[in-house]
Amino acid sequence: MSELSYLEKLLDGAEVEWKALGSVADIGTGSSNRQDESEDGAHPFYVRSKNILKSDTFEFDEAAIVIPGEGGIGDIFHYVEGKYALHQRAYRIHIKSDCVNTKFLYHFMSSRFKQYILMKSVGATATSIRKPMLEGFEIPIPCPGNPEKSLAIQAEIVRILDTFTALTAELTAELTAELTMRKKQYSYYRDQLLSFEEGEADWKMLDHICTLISAGGDVPENCVKGQTQPTSEYPYPIYANATDVKGLYGYTDSYKIDSNAVTISARGAKVGYHTVREAKFTPIIRLIVLVANKNLVRTRYLNYVLDMTPIGGTDGGIPQLTVPMVKKISVPIPFASDPNRSLAEQDRVVAILDKFDTLTSSITEGLPREIELRHKQYEYYRDLLFSFPKPDTAAH
């Protein structure tokens, strides 16, 4: 049976009356400011964000819904029970009617208020709410002539959505815990594989095991910034000093590096971020390139061993990493006096870590999507539960 059919069964033919929120609730703002925050305060202090602060004092002792008056409009809802403080630019909605369940209203507003307030705003995005906007928001009252039955219907919808919310939160926590465990497992095996007994490895400076260590240059003249896929005209990627979209700047018609290589971000908060780039590509300014001497070290081994190597930037101001600094970084090379044995051992380590990396990466990339799908699934069924019939004349 669909949820819509379930709603019809729940209503059992009862009529639904739509009322303006202002007719069933007290609506107003608080009087507190951010300076009223107290880190060790005893009461929750609701401001204009999802974060809940603390306060030593309270202004209200009630069940209510709290929403920001500006910023995060239609996205932030707090269901409140008990004593709390309220910012002067946040609204409280306290039900004064005995026909409305506050938690029912909370779920309904979470489902429908954003669409309503965006229609009321002048621009594409609402920036602030005025009290008349809130007062005019219409809410459904099932079976208005029978308050007891009406509240029973509302309570059943609240029970379903609260259960669904708890299950979604539990699944999200489990998926997050699984990812954390996989990352710890990966780090454990990586540390074990790259920890050598005395005499098993020699520490070599990168300058001694790389054929090239250089910084990227200017952006090529012939390129398309923001292009995300190769074309016949511009087939070669350009990488920049960034970690978003994997540092891809665009594509060009030539290349400067014709070998697989490791790149290291050399400036800013992500200084030291490193990854393997496949040939052929062009690095641009503030991205340092390391081309391994293939007779001494594998490129992927070099990238993995750098995971365990502190790579710091300059102190003070914006952190920066220079080519001379990178050249002096030392990494362990197993059985360095026997290149063939060394490369075989590196291949063994890389093969194991690649499997863990693939598994961890698939979870890392898949987890946000799985969580998003679960939330969308929740929102879909929630919206069905609130598909109360509405007269055309009452539509906005």
PDB file of C-alpha atoms in Angstrom, residues 92-364:
ATOM      1  CA  ARG A  92       9.540  31.302  17.788  1.00  0.00           C
ATOM      2  CA  ILE A  93       6.224  29.730  16.783  1.00  0.00           C
ATOM      3  CA  HIS A  94       4.248  28.595  19.813  1.00  0.00           C
ATOM      4  CA  ILE A  95       0.964  26.801  19.205  1.00  0.00           C
ATOM      5  CA  LYS A  96      -1.950  28.274  21.170  1.00  0.00           C
ATOM      6  CA  SER A  97      -4.657  26.050  19.659  1.00  0.00           C
ATOM      7  CA  ASP A  98      -5.663  22.678  21.136  1.00  0.00           C
ATOM      8  CA  CYS A  99      -6.129  21.330  17.600  1.00  0.00           C
ATOM      9  CA  VAL A 100      -2.507  21.436  16.471  1.00  0.00           C
ATOM     10  CA  ASN A 101       0.354  19.153  17.480  1.00  0.00           C
ATOM     11  CA  THR A 102       3.557  21.242  17.588  1.00  0.00           C
ATOM     12  CA  LYS A 103       5.715  18.385  16.302  1.00  0.00           C
ATOM     13  CA  PHE A 104       3.222  17.858  13.450  1.00  0.00           C
ATOM     14  CA  LEU A 105       3.667  21.513  12.523  1.00  0.00           C
ATOM     15  CA  TYR A 106       7.454  21.126  12.744  1.00  0.00           C
ATOM     16  CA  HIS A 107       7.447  18.273  10.223  1.00  0.00           C
ATOM     17  CA  PHE A 108       4.965  20.075   7.980  1.00  0.00           C
ATOM     18  CA  MET A 109       7.024  23.260   7.916  1.00  0.00           C
ATOM     19  CA  SER A 110      10.154  21.224   7.179  1.00  0.00           C
ATOM     20  CA  SER A 111       8.326  19.852   4.156  1.00  0.00           C
ATOM     21  CA  ARG A 112       6.532  22.911   2.779  1.00  0.00           C
ATOM     22  CA  PHE A 113       7.725  26.186   4.265  1.00  0.00           C
ATOM     23  CA  LYS A 114      10.725  26.764   1.990  1.00  0.00           C
ATOM     24  CA  GLN A 115       8.605  26.519  -1.159  1.00  0.00           C
ATOM     25  CA  TYR A 116       6.142  28.971   0.380  1.00  0.00           C
ATOM     26  CA  ILE A 117       8.693  31.537   1.515  1.00  0.00           C
ATOM     27  CA  LEU A 118      10.551  31.479  -1.800  1.00  0.00           C
ATOM     28  CA  MET A 119       7.286  32.342  -3.539  1.00  0.00           C
ATOM     29  CA  LYS A 120       6.789  35.216  -1.107  1.00  0.00           C
ATOM     30  CA  SER A 121      10.240  36.650  -1.651  1.00  0.00           C
ATOM     31  CA  VAL A 122      11.045  39.096  -4.410  1.00  0.00           C
ATOM     32  CA  GLY A 123      14.243  37.426  -5.576  1.00  0.00           C
ATOM     33  CA  ALA A 124      15.057  33.808  -6.303  1.00  0.00           C
ATOM     34  CA  THR A 125      16.324  33.388  -2.762  1.00  0.00           C
ATOM     35  CA  ALA A 126      14.634  34.592   0.410  1.00  0.00           C
ATOM     36  CA  THR A 127      16.976  36.646   2.550  1.00  0.00           C
ATOM     37  CA  SER A 128      14.701  37.572   5.431  1.00  0.00           C
ATOM     38  CA  ILE A 129      11.279  36.821   6.870  1.00  0.00           C
ATOM     39  CA  ARG A 130       8.734  39.344   8.068  1.00  0.00           C
ATOM     40  CA  LYS A 131       6.149  38.323  10.633  1.00  0.00           C
ATOM     41  CA  PRO A 132       3.156  38.700   8.255  1.00  0.00           C
ATOM     42  CA  MET A 133       4.795  36.126   5.969  1.00  0.00           C
ATOM     43  CA  LEU A 134       4.817  33.609   8.796  1.00  0.00           C
ATOM     44  CA  GLU A 135       1.303  34.466   9.889  1.00  0.00           C
ATOM     45  CA  GLY A 136       0.002  33.865   6.376  1.00  0.00           C
ATOM     46  CA  PHE A 137       1.526  30.418   5.984  1.00  0.00           C
ATOM     47  CA  GLU A 138      -1.334  27.928   5.771  1.00  0.00           C
ATOM     48  CA  ILE A 139      -1.286  24.593   7.563  1.00  0.00           C
ATOM     49  CA  PRO A 140      -3.660  21.604   7.251  1.00  0.00           C
ATOM     50  CA  ILE A 141      -5.915  20.665  10.148  1.00  0.00           C
ATOM     51  CA  PRO A 142      -7.331  17.173   9.573  1.00  0.00           C
ATOM     52  CA  CYS A 143     -10.806  16.550  10.978  1.00  0.00           C
ATOM     53  CA  PRO A 144     -11.151  20.066  12.463  1.00  0.00           C
ATOM     54  CA  GLY A 145     -14.584  19.328  13.975  1.00  0.00           C
ATOM     55  CA  ASN A 146     -13.179  16.561  16.159  1.00  0.00           C
ATOM     56  CA  PRO A 147     -10.034  17.775  17.998  1.00  0.00           C
ATOM     57  CA  GLU A 148      -9.409  14.365  19.583  1.00  0.00           C
ATOM     58  CA  LYS A 149      -9.421  12.572  16.239  1.00  0.00           C
ATOM     59  CA  SER A 150      -7.481  15.411  14.622  1.00  0.00           C
ATOM     60  CA  LEU A 151      -4.682  15.155  17.170  1.00  0.00           C
ATOM     61  CA  ALA A 152      -4.676  11.345  16.841  1.00  0.00           C
ATOM     62  CA  ILE A 153      -4.134  11.651  13.076  1.00  0.00           C
ATOM     63  CA  GLN A 154      -1.391  14.232  13.586  1.00  0.00           C
ATOM     64  CA  ALA A 155       0.260  12.083  16.269  1.00  0.00           C
ATOM     65  CA  GLU A 156       0.324   9.065  13.943  1.00  0.00           C
ATOM     66  CA  ILE A 157       2.034  11.099  11.211  1.00  0.00           C
ATOM     67  CA  VAL A 158       4.536  12.402  13.781  1.00  0.00           C
ATOM     68  CA  ARG A 159       5.202   8.832  14.965  1.00  0.00           C
ATOM     69  CA  ILE A 160       5.939   7.662  11.410  1.00  0.00           C
ATOM     70  CA  LEU A 161       8.227  10.594  10.613  1.00  0.00           C
ATOM     71  CA  ASP A 162      10.047  10.451  13.947  1.00  0.00           C
ATOM     72  CA  THR A 163      10.701   6.745  13.352  1.00  0.00           C
ATOM     73  CA  PHE A 164      11.877   7.408   9.826  1.00  0.00           C
ATOM     74  CA  THR A 165      14.129  10.237  11.071  1.00  0.00           C
ATOM     75  CA  ALA A 166      15.682   7.967  13.702  1.00  0.00           C
ATOM     76  CA  LEU A 167      16.293   5.179  11.169  1.00  0.00           C
ATOM     77  CA  THR A 168      17.897   7.620   8.719  1.00  0.00           C
ATOM     78  CA  ALA A 169      20.132   9.035  11.459  1.00  0.00           C
ATOM     79  CA  GLU A 170      21.084   5.515  12.588  1.00  0.00           C
ATOM     80  CA  LEU A 171      21.973   4.442   9.055  1.00  0.00           C
ATOM     81  CA  THR A 172      24.016   7.610   8.505  1.00  0.00           C
ATOM     82  CA  ALA A 173      25.916   6.944  11.736  1.00  0.00           C
ATOM     83  CA  GLU A 174      26.562   3.319  10.715  1.00  0.00           C
ATOM     84  CA  LEU A 175      27.825   4.306   7.272  1.00  0.00           C
ATOM     85  CA  THR A 176      30.064   6.971   8.777  1.00  0.00           C
ATOM     86  CA  ALA A 177      31.423   4.468  11.317  1.00  0.00           C
ATOM     87  CA  GLU A 178      32.109   1.983   8.504  1.00  0.00           C
ATOM     88  CA  LEU A 179      34.081   4.614   6.607  1.00  0.00           C
ATOM     89  CA  THR A 180      36.064   5.527   9.734  1.00  0.00           C
ATOM     90  CA  MET A 181      36.885   1.874  10.328  1.00  0.00           C
ATOM     91  CA  ARG A 182      38.028   1.381   6.734  1.00  0.00           C
ATOM     92  CA  LYS A 183      40.272   4.428   6.948  1.00  0.00           C
ATOM     93  CA  LYS A 184      41.806   3.186  10.190  1.00  0.00           C
ATOM     94  CA  GLN A 185      42.317  -0.254   8.669  1.00  0.00           C
ATOM     95  CA  TYR A 186      43.965   1.281   5.630  1.00  0.00           C
ATOM     96  CA  SER A 187      46.236   3.473   7.778  1.00  0.00           C
ATOM     97  CA  TYR A 188      47.209   0.493   9.949  1.00  0.00           C
ATOM     98  CA  TYR A 189      48.283  -1.696   7.031  1.00  0.00           C
ATOM     99  CA  ARG A 190      49.974   1.220   5.278  1.00  0.00           C
ATOM    100  CA  ASP A 191      52.010   1.992   8.403  1.00  0.00           C
ATOM    101  CA  GLN A 192      52.907  -1.694   8.804  1.00  0.00           C
ATOM    102  CA  LEU A 193      53.972  -2.077   5.179  1.00  0.00           C
ATOM    103  CA  LEU A 194      56.029   1.102   5.169  1.00  0.00           C
ATOM    104  CA  SER A 195      57.761   0.520   8.512  1.00  0.00           C
ATOM    105  CA  PHE A 196      61.073  -1.162   7.949  1.00  0.00           C
ATOM    106  CA  GLU A 197      63.423  -2.938  10.302  1.00  0.00           C
ATOM    107  CA  GLU A 198      66.944  -1.616  10.675  1.00  0.00           C
ATOM    108  CA  GLY A 199      68.961  -2.500   7.600  1.00  0.00           C
ATOM    109  CA  GLU A 200      65.895  -3.104   5.411  1.00  0.00           C
ATOM    110  CA  ALA A 201      65.686   0.434   4.061  1.00  0.00           C
ATOM    111  CA  ASP A 202      67.852   3.450   3.419  1.00  0.00           C
ATOM    112  CA  TRP A 203      66.544   7.005   3.744  1.00  0.00           C
ATOM    113  CA  LYS A 204      67.049   8.853   0.481  1.00  0.00           C
ATOM    114  CA  MET A 205      66.482  12.507  -0.288  1.00  0.00           C
ATOM    115  CA  LEU A 206      63.976  13.072  -3.069  1.00  0.00           C
ATOM    116  CA  ASP A 207      66.638  14.943  -4.996  1.00  0.00           C
ATOM    117  CA  HIS A 208      68.546  11.631  -5.240  1.00  0.00           C
ATOM    118  CA  ILE A 209      65.686   9.409  -6.400  1.00  0.00           C
ATOM    119  CA  CYS A 210      63.842  11.750  -8.788  1.00  0.00           C
ATOM    120  CA  THR A 211      64.836  12.759 -12.287  1.00  0.00           C
ATOM    121  CA  LEU A 212      62.819  15.977 -12.034  1.00  0.00           C
ATOM    122  CA  ILE A 213      61.570  18.183  -9.215  1.00  0.00           C
ATOM    123  CA  SER A 214      60.159  21.451 -10.473  1.00  0.00           C
ATOM    124  CA  ALA A 215      57.384  23.975  -9.954  1.00  0.00           C
ATOM    125  CA  GLY A 216      54.590  24.574 -12.431  1.00  0.00           C
ATOM    126  CA  GLY A 217      54.607  27.593 -14.692  1.00  0.00           C
ATOM    127  CA  ASP A 218      52.116  29.955 -16.253  1.00  0.00           C
ATOM    128  CA  VAL A 219      48.793  28.905 -17.682  1.00  0.00           C
ATOM    129  CA  PRO A 220      49.240  27.850 -21.348  1.00  0.00           C
ATOM    130  CA  GLU A 221      47.938  30.319 -23.901  1.00  0.00           C
ATOM    131  CA  ASN A 222      45.923  27.700 -25.766  1.00  0.00           C
ATOM    132  CA  CYS A 223      43.654  26.212 -23.151  1.00  0.00           C
ATOM    133  CA  VAL A 224      40.067  26.026 -21.962  1.00  0.00           C
ATOM    134  CA  LYS A 225      39.644  26.792 -18.284  1.00  0.00           C
ATOM    135  CA  GLY A 226      36.958  24.689 -16.636  1.00  0.00           C
ATOM    136  CA  GLN A 227      36.889  22.021 -19.327  1.00  0.00           C
ATOM    137  CA  THR A 228      36.387  18.709 -17.514  1.00  0.00           C
ATOM    138  CA  GLN A 229      36.931  16.176 -20.296  1.00  0.00           C
ATOM    139  CA  PRO A 230      39.559  15.850 -23.025  1.00  0.00           C
ATOM    140  CA  THR A 231      38.663  16.777 -26.585  1.00  0.00           C
ATOM    141  CA  SER A 232      40.480  16.247 -29.861  1.00  0.00           C
ATOM    142  CA  GLU A 233      41.480  19.916 -29.851  1.00  0.00           C
ATOM    143  CA  TYR A 234      42.487  20.110 -26.169  1.00  0.00           C
ATOM    144  CA  PRO A 235      43.396  16.581 -25.008  1.00  0.00           C
ATOM    145  CA  TYR A 236      45.914  17.294 -22.214  1.00  0.00           C
ATOM    146  CA  PRO A 237      44.917  18.233 -18.646  1.00  0.00           C
ATOM    147  CA  ILE A 238      46.242  21.214 -16.718  1.00  0.00           C
ATOM    148  CA  TYR A 239      46.600  20.757 -12.960  1.00  0.00           C
ATOM    149  CA  ALA A 240      46.690  23.563 -10.418  1.00  0.00           C
ATOM    150  CA  ASN A 241      47.471  23.991  -6.739  1.00  0.00           C
ATOM    151  CA  ALA A 242      44.015  22.908  -5.563  1.00  0.00           C
ATOM    152  CA  THR A 243      42.261  19.837  -4.210  1.00  0.00           C
ATOM    153  CA  ASP A 244      38.731  20.527  -5.382  1.00  0.00           C
ATOM    154  CA  VAL A 245      37.711  18.765  -8.597  1.00  0.00           C
ATOM    155  CA  LYS A 246      41.048  16.994  -8.110  1.00  0.00           C
ATOM    156  CA  GLY A 247      42.991  20.126  -9.006  1.00  0.00           C
ATOM    157  CA  LEU A 248      41.891  20.057 -12.647  1.00  0.00           C
ATOM    158  CA  TYR A 249      42.199  23.588 -14.084  1.00  0.00           C
ATOM    159  CA  GLY A 250      41.248  22.776 -17.677  1.00  0.00           C
ATOM    160  CA  TYR A 251      42.707  21.284 -20.854  1.00  0.00           C
ATOM    161  CA  THR A 252      45.259  22.404 -23.394  1.00  0.00           C
ATOM    162  CA  ASP A 253      46.774  21.285 -26.710  1.00  0.00           C
ATOM    163  CA  SER A 254      50.258  20.457 -25.409  1.00  0.00           C
ATOM    164  CA  TYR A 255      51.947  19.132 -22.297  1.00  0.00           C
ATOM    165  CA  LYS A 256      55.058  19.717 -20.206  1.00  0.00           C
ATOM    166  CA  ILE A 257      55.285  16.438 -18.262  1.00  0.00           C
ATOM    167  CA  ASP A 258      55.396  13.252 -20.328  1.00  0.00           C
ATOM    168  CA  SER A 259      55.702  10.782 -17.440  1.00  0.00           C
ATOM    169  CA  ASN A 260      53.521   9.630 -14.594  1.00  0.00           C
ATOM    170  CA  ALA A 261      54.450  11.819 -11.646  1.00  0.00           C
ATOM    171  CA  VAL A 262      53.602  12.896  -8.120  1.00  0.00           C
ATOM    172  CA  THR A 263      52.410  16.461  -7.645  1.00  0.00           C
ATOM    173  CA  ILE A 264      52.509  18.390  -4.364  1.00  0.00           C
ATOM    174  CA  SER A 265      50.463  21.487  -3.573  1.00  0.00           C
ATOM    175  CA  ALA A 266      52.910  24.219  -2.613  1.00  0.00           C
ATOM    176  CA  ARG A 267      50.831  27.044  -1.187  1.00  0.00           C
ATOM    177  CA  GLY A 268      47.888  27.682   1.111  1.00  0.00           C
ATOM    178  CA  ALA A 269      45.925  25.594   3.587  1.00  0.00           C
ATOM    179  CA  LYS A 270      46.353  22.425   1.515  1.00  0.00           C
ATOM    180  CA  VAL A 271      50.117  22.727   1.241  1.00  0.00           C
ATOM    181  CA  GLY A 272      51.631  19.246   1.128  1.00  0.00           C
ATOM    182  CA  TYR A 273      48.621  17.618  -0.515  1.00  0.00           C
ATOM    183  CA  HIS A 274      50.054  15.123  -2.984  1.00  0.00           C
ATOM    184  CA  THR A 275      48.718  12.666  -5.528  1.00  0.00           C
ATOM    185  CA  VAL A 276      49.715  10.708  -8.622  1.00  0.00           C
ATOM    186  CA  ARG A 277      49.147  12.263 -12.054  1.00  0.00           C
ATOM    187  CA  GLU A 278      49.176  10.231 -15.214  1.00  0.00           C
ATOM    188  CA  ALA A 279      51.218  11.382 -18.180  1.00  0.00           C
ATOM    189  CA  LYS A 280      50.793  13.664 -20.117  1.00  0.00           C
ATOM    190  CA  PHE A 281      49.873  16.891 -18.340  1.00  0.00           C
ATOM    191  CA  THR A 282      50.866  20.476 -17.577  1.00  0.00           C
ATOM    192  CA  PRO A 283      51.338  21.800 -14.017  1.00  0.00           C
ATOM    193  CA  ILE A 284      50.787  25.475 -13.380  1.00  0.00           C
ATOM    194  CA  ILE A 285      52.198  27.782 -10.773  1.00  0.00           C
ATOM    195  CA  ARG A 286      52.434  26.637  -7.134  1.00  0.00           C
ATOM    196  CA  LEU A 287      52.186  22.961  -8.013  1.00  0.00           C
ATOM    197  CA  ILE A 288      55.433  21.000  -7.593  1.00  0.00           C
ATOM    198  CA  VAL A 289      56.061  17.950  -9.786  1.00  0.00           C
ATOM    199  CA  LEU A 290      58.181  14.931  -8.851  1.00  0.00           C
ATOM    200  CA  VAL A 291      59.172  12.534 -11.622  1.00  0.00           C
ATOM    201  CA  ALA A 292      60.645   9.395 -10.062  1.00  0.00           C
ATOM    202  CA  ASN A 293      63.802   7.728 -11.311  1.00  0.00           C
ATOM    203  CA  LYS A 294      62.074   4.559 -12.501  1.00  0.00           C
ATOM    204  CA  ASN A 295      65.245   2.529 -11.897  1.00  0.00           C
ATOM    205  CA  LEU A 296      65.085   3.364  -8.188  1.00  0.00           C
ATOM    206  CA  VAL A 297      61.529   4.058  -7.139  1.00  0.00           C
ATOM    207  CA  ARG A 298      57.988   3.435  -8.333  1.00  0.00           C
ATOM    208  CA  THR A 299      55.786   6.512  -8.695  1.00  0.00           C
ATOM    209  CA  ARG A 300      52.924   5.049  -6.683  1.00  0.00           C
ATOM    210  CA  TYR A 301      55.314   3.846  -3.972  1.00  0.00           C
ATOM    211  CA  LEU A 302      56.679   7.384  -3.756  1.00  0.00           C
ATOM    212  CA  ASN A 303      53.166   8.769  -3.334  1.00  0.00           C
ATOM    213  CA  TYR A 304      52.303   6.241  -0.617  1.00  0.00           C
ATOM    214  CA  VAL A 305      55.497   6.787   1.333  1.00  0.00           C
ATOM    215  CA  LEU A 306      54.921  10.546   1.243  1.00  0.00           C
ATOM    216  CA  ASP A 307      51.683   9.856   3.177  1.00  0.00           C
ATOM    217  CA  MET A 308      53.899   9.050   6.157  1.00  0.00           C
ATOM    218  CA  THR A 309      56.320  11.901   5.599  1.00  0.00           C
ATOM    219  CA  PRO A 310      55.730  15.258   7.259  1.00  0.00           C
ATOM    220  CA  ILE A 311      55.554  17.912   4.531  1.00  0.00           C
ATOM    221  CA  GLY A 312      55.388  21.331   6.102  1.00  0.00           C
ATOM    222  CA  GLY A 313      55.378  24.763   4.575  1.00  0.00           C
ATOM    223  CA  THR A 314      57.019  27.960   5.682  1.00  0.00           C
ATOM    224  CA  ASP A 315      56.010  29.410   9.054  1.00  0.00           C
ATOM    225  CA  GLY A 316      53.959  32.612   9.277  1.00  0.00           C
ATOM    226  CA  GLY A 317      51.575  34.078   6.712  1.00  0.00           C
ATOM    227  CA  ILE A 318      50.380  31.765   3.967  1.00  0.00           C
ATOM    228  CA  PRO A 319      52.245  28.420   4.146  1.00  0.00           C
ATOM    229  CA  GLN A 320      54.466  27.834   1.145  1.00  0.00           C
ATOM    230  CA  LEU A 321      56.577  24.938  -0.043  1.00  0.00           C
ATOM    231  CA  THR A 322      59.565  25.498  -2.313  1.00  0.00           C
ATOM    232  CA  VAL A 323      61.434  23.186  -4.665  1.00  0.00           C
ATOM    233  CA  PRO A 324      64.624  23.295  -2.520  1.00  0.00           C
ATOM    234  CA  MET A 325      62.546  22.290   0.511  1.00  0.00           C
ATOM    235  CA  VAL A 326      61.041  19.346  -1.361  1.00  0.00           C
ATOM    236  CA  LYS A 327      64.410  18.169  -2.648  1.00  0.00           C
ATOM    237  CA  LYS A 328      65.610  17.740   0.942  1.00  0.00           C
ATOM    238  CA  ILE A 329      62.701  15.540   2.019  1.00  0.00           C
ATOM    239  CA  SER A 330      63.878  11.986   2.760  1.00  0.00           C
ATOM    240  CA  VAL A 331      61.856   8.786   2.304  1.00  0.00           C
ATOM    241  CA  PRO A 332      62.656   5.114   3.031  1.00  0.00           C
ATOM    242  CA  ILE A 333      63.693   2.991   0.055  1.00  0.00           C
ATOM    243  CA  PRO A 334      63.675  -0.761   0.831  1.00  0.00           C
ATOM    244  CA  PHE A 335      66.794  -2.733  -0.052  1.00  0.00           C
ATOM    245  CA  ALA A 336      68.242   0.347  -1.718  1.00  0.00           C
ATOM    246  CA  SER A 337      71.559  -1.359  -2.490  1.00  0.00           C
ATOM    247  CA  ASP A 338      69.775  -3.923  -4.649  1.00  0.00           C
ATOM    248  CA  PRO A 339      67.526  -2.035  -7.127  1.00  0.00           C
ATOM    249  CA  ASN A 340      65.816  -5.132  -8.530  1.00  0.00           C
ATOM    250  CA  ARG A 341      64.915  -6.415  -5.072  1.00  0.00           C
ATOM    251  CA  SER A 342      63.921  -2.915  -4.028  1.00  0.00           C
ATOM    252  CA  LEU A 343      61.541  -2.447  -6.949  1.00  0.00           C
ATOM    253  CA  ALA A 344      60.018  -5.910  -6.365  1.00  0.00           C
ATOM    254  CA  GLU A 345      59.351  -5.027  -2.730  1.00  0.00           C
ATOM    255  CA  GLN A 346      57.871  -1.658  -3.752  1.00  0.00           C
ATOM    256  CA  ASP A 347      55.592  -3.452  -6.246  1.00  0.00           C
ATOM    257  CA  ARG A 348      54.401  -5.770  -3.473  1.00  0.00           C
ATOM    258  CA  VAL A 349      53.641  -2.875  -1.145  1.00  0.00           C
ATOM    259  CA  VAL A 350      51.888  -0.885  -3.877  1.00  0.00           C
ATOM    260  CA  ALA A 351      49.728  -3.857  -4.927  1.00  0.00           C
ATOM    261  CA  ILE A 352      48.432  -4.309  -1.367  1.00  0.00           C
ATOM    262  CA  LEU A 353      47.871  -0.615  -0.710  1.00  0.00           C
ATOM    263  CA  ASP A 354      46.173  -0.106  -4.072  1.00  0.00           C
ATOM    264  CA  LYS A 355      43.520  -2.664  -3.081  1.00  0.00           C
ATOM    265  CA  PHE A 356      42.883  -0.904   0.229  1.00  0.00           C
ATOM    266  CA  ASP A 357      42.917   2.486  -1.471  1.00  0.00           C
ATOM    267  CA  THR A 358      40.330   1.355  -4.034  1.00  0.00           C
ATOM    268  CA  LEU A 359      38.072  -0.013  -1.321  1.00  0.00           C
ATOM    269  CA  THR A 360      38.391   3.070   0.884  1.00  0.00           C
ATOM    270  CA  SER A 361      37.924   5.454  -2.028  1.00  0.00           C
ATOM    271  CA  SER A 362      34.794   3.670  -3.222  1.00  0.00           C
ATOM    272  CA  ILE A 363      33.277   4.011   0.247  1.00  0.00           C
ATOM    273  CA  THR A 364      34.440   7.615   0.594  1.00  0.00           C
TER     274      THR A 364
END
